[in-house]
PDB file of C-alpha atoms in Angstrom:
ATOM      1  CA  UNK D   1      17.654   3.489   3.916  1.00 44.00           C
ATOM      2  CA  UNK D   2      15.694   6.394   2.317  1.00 48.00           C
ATOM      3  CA  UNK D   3      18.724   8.082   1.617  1.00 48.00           C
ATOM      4  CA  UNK D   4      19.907   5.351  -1.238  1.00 49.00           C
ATOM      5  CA  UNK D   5      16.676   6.017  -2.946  1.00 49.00           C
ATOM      6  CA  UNK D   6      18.060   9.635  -3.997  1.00 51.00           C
ATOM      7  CA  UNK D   7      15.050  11.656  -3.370  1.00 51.00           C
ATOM      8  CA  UNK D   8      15.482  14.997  -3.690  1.00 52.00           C
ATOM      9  CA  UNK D   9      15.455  18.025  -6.799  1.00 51.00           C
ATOM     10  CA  UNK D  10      16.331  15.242  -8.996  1.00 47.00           C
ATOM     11  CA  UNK D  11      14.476  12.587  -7.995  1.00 54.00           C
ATOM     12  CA  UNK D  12      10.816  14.272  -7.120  1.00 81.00           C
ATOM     13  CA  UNK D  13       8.478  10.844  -7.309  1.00 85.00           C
ATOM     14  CA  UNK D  14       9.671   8.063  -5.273  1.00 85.00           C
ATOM     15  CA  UNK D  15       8.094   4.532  -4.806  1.00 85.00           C
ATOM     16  CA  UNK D  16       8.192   2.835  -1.665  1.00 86.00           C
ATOM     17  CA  UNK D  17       7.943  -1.135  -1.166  1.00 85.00           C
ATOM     18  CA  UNK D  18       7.111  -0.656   2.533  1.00 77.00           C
ATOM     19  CA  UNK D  19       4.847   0.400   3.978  1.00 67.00           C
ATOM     20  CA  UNK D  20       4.301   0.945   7.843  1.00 69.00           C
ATOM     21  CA  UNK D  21       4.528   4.740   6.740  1.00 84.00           C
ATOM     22  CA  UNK D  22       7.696   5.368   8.959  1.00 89.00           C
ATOM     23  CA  UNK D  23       9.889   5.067   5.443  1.00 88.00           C
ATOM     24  CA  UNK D  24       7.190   6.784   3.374  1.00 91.00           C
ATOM     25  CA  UNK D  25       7.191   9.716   5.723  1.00 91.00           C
ATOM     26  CA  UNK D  26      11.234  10.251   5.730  1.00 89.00           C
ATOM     27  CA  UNK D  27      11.288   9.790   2.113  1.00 88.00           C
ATOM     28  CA  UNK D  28       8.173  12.668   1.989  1.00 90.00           C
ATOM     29  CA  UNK D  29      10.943  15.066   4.276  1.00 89.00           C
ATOM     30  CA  UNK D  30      13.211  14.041   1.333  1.00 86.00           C
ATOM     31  CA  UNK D  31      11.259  14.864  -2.287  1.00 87.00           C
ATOM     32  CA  UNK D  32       9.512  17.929  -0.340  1.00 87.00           C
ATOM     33  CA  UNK D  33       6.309  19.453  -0.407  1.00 85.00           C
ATOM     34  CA  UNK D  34       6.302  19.337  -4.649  1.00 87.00           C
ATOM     35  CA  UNK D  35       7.184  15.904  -4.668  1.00 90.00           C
ATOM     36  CA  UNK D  36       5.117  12.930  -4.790  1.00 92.00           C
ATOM     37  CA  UNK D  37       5.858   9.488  -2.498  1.00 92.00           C
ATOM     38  CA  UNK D  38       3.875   6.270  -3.176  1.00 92.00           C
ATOM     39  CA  UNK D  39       3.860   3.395  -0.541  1.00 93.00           C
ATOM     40  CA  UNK D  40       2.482   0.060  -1.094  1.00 92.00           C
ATOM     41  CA  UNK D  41       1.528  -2.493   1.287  1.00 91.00           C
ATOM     42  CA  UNK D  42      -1.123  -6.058   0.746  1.00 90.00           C
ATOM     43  CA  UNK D  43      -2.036  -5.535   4.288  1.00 91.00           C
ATOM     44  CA  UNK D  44      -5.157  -3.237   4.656  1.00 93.00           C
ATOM     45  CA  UNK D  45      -4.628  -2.266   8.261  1.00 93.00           C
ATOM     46  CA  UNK D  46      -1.192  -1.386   7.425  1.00 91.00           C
ATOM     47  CA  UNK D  47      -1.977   0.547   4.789  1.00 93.00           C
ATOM     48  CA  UNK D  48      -5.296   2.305   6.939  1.00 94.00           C
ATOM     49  CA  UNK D  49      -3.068   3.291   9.414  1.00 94.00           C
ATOM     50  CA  UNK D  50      -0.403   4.638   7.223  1.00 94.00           C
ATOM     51  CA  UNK D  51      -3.127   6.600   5.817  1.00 94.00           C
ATOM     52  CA  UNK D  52      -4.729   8.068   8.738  1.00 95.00           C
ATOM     53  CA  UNK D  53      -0.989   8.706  10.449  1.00 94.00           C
ATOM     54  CA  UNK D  54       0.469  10.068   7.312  1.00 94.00           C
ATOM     55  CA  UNK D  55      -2.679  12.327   7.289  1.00 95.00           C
ATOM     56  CA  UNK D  56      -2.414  13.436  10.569  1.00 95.00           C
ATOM     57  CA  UNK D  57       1.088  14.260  10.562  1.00 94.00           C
ATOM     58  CA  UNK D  58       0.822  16.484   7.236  1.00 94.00           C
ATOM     59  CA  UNK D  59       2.193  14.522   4.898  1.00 93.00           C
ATOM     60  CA  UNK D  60       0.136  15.348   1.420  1.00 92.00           C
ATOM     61  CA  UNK D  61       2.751  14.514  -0.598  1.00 92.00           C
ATOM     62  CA  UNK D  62       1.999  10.792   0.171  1.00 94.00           C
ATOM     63  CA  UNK D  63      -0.022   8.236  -1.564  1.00 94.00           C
ATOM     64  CA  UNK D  64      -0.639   5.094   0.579  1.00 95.00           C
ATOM     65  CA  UNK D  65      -1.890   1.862  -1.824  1.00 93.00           C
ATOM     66  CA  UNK D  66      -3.489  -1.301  -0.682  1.00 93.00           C
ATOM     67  CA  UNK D  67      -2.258  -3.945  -3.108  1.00 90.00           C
ATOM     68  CA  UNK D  68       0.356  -6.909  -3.771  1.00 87.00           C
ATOM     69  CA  UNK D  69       4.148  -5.365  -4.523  1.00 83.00           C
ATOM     70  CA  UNK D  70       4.928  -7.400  -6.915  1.00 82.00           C
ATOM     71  CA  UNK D  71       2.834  -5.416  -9.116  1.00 85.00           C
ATOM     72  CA  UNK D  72       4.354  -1.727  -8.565  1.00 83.00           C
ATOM     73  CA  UNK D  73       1.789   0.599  -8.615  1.00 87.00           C
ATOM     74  CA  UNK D  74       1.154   1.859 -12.401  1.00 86.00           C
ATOM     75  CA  UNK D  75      -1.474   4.498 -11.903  1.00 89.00           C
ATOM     76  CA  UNK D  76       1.084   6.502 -10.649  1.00 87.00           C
ATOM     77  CA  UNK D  77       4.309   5.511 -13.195  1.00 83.00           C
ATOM     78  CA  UNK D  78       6.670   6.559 -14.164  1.00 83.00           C
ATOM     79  CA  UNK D  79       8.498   6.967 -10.707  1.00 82.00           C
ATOM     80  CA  UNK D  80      12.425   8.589 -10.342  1.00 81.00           C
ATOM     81  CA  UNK D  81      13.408   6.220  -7.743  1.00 79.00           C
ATOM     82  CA  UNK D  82      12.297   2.849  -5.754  1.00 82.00           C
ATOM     83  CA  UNK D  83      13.085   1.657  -2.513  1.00 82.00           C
ATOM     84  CA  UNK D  84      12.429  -1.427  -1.578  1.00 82.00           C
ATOM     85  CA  UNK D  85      12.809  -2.379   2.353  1.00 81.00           C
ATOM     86  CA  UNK D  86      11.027  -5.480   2.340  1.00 78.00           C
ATOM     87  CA  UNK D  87      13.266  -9.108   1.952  1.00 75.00           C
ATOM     88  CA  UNK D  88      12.903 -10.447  -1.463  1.00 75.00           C
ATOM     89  CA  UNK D  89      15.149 -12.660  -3.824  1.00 75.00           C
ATOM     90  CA  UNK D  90      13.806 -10.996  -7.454  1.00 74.00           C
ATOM     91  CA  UNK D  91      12.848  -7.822  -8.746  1.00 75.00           C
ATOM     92  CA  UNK D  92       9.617  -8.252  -9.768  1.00 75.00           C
ATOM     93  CA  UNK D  93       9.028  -7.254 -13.967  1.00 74.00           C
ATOM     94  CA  UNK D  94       6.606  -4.700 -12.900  1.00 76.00           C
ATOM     95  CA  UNK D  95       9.534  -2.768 -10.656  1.00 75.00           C
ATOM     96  CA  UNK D  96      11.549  -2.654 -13.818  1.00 71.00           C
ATOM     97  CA  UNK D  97       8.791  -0.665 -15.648  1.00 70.00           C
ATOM     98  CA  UNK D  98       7.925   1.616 -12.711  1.00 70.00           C
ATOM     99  CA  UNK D  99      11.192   4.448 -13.116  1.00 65.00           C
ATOM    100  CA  UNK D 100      11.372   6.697 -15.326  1.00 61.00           C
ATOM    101  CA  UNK D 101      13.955   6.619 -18.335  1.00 55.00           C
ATOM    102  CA  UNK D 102      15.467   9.824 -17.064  1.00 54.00           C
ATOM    103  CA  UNK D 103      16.443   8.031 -13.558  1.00 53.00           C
ATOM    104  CA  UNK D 104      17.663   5.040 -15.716  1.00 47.00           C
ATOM    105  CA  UNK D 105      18.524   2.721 -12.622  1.00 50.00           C
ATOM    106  CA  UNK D 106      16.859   2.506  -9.062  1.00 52.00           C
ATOM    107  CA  UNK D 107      18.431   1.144  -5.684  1.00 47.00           C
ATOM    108  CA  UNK D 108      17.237  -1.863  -3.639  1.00 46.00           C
ATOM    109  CA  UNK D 109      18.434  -4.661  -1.089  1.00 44.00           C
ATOM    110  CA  UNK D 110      18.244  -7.516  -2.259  1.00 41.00           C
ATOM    111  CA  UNK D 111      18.285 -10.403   0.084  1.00 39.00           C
ATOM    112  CA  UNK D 112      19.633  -8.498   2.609  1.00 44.00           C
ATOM    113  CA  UNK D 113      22.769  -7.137   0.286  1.00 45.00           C
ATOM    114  CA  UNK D 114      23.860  -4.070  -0.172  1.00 45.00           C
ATOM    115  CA  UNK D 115      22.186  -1.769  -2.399  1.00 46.00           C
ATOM    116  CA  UNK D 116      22.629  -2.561  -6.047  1.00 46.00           C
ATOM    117  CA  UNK D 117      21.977  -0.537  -9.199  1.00 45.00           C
ATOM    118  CA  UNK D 118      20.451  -2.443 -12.098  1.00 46.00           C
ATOM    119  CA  UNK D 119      20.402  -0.818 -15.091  1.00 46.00           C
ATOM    120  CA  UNK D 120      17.224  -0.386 -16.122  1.00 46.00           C
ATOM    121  CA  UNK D 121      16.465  -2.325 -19.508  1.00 44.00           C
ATOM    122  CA  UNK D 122      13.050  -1.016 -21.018  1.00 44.00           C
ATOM    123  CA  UNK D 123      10.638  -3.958 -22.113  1.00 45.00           C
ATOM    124  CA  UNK D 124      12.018  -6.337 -19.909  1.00 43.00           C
TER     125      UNK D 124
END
């Protein structure tokens, strides 16, 4: 699954609707040591042991947040890519305002489905 995000030279800051760490830690191998990977989780011992694992293994590159999905994470927007590995039937607005215009789409399963692009529509 990290692969359909599109990290890489391109695609340098990557959000991750996840969390356990296992995604956030391929798509880190992905964007490299100069790229940035956020993962977001509402679970607090999720995200305190994605935080001390990610740490241990050497991933710097990754930020680990504590707080409900639906929201993105904004303090560290604009983003080149999502991926979203969690079930869910919408794309939250928030996810629509987290890429950047450059990356101008971002990948995710919805309900199961294949990845989809959605053009990304700013302001909506």
């Amino acid at each position: 699954m990290p692969a359909r995000a599109g990290p890489g030279p391109a695609r340098q800051r990557v959000l991750g609707i996840c969390s356990g760490g296992v995604n956030a830690a391929y798509l880190a191998g992905l964007v490299g040591s100069g790229g940035l990977v956020v993962t977001i989780d509402i679970d607090g011992d999720v995200t305190a042991r994605a935080r001390r694992c990610l740490a241990a293994a050497g991933y710097d590159q990754v930020r680990v947040v504590t707080g409900d999905a639906p929201f993105g994470a904004p303090a560290f927007a604009p983003c080149d890519g999502i991926l979203v590995t969690v079930e869910t039937t919408d794309a939250p607005a928030a996810w629509w305002d987290q890429p950047s215009a450059a990356s101008g789409s971002w990948p995710d399963p919805l309900a199961g489905s294949a990845p989809q692009r959605h053009p990304r529509t700013p302001g909506t």
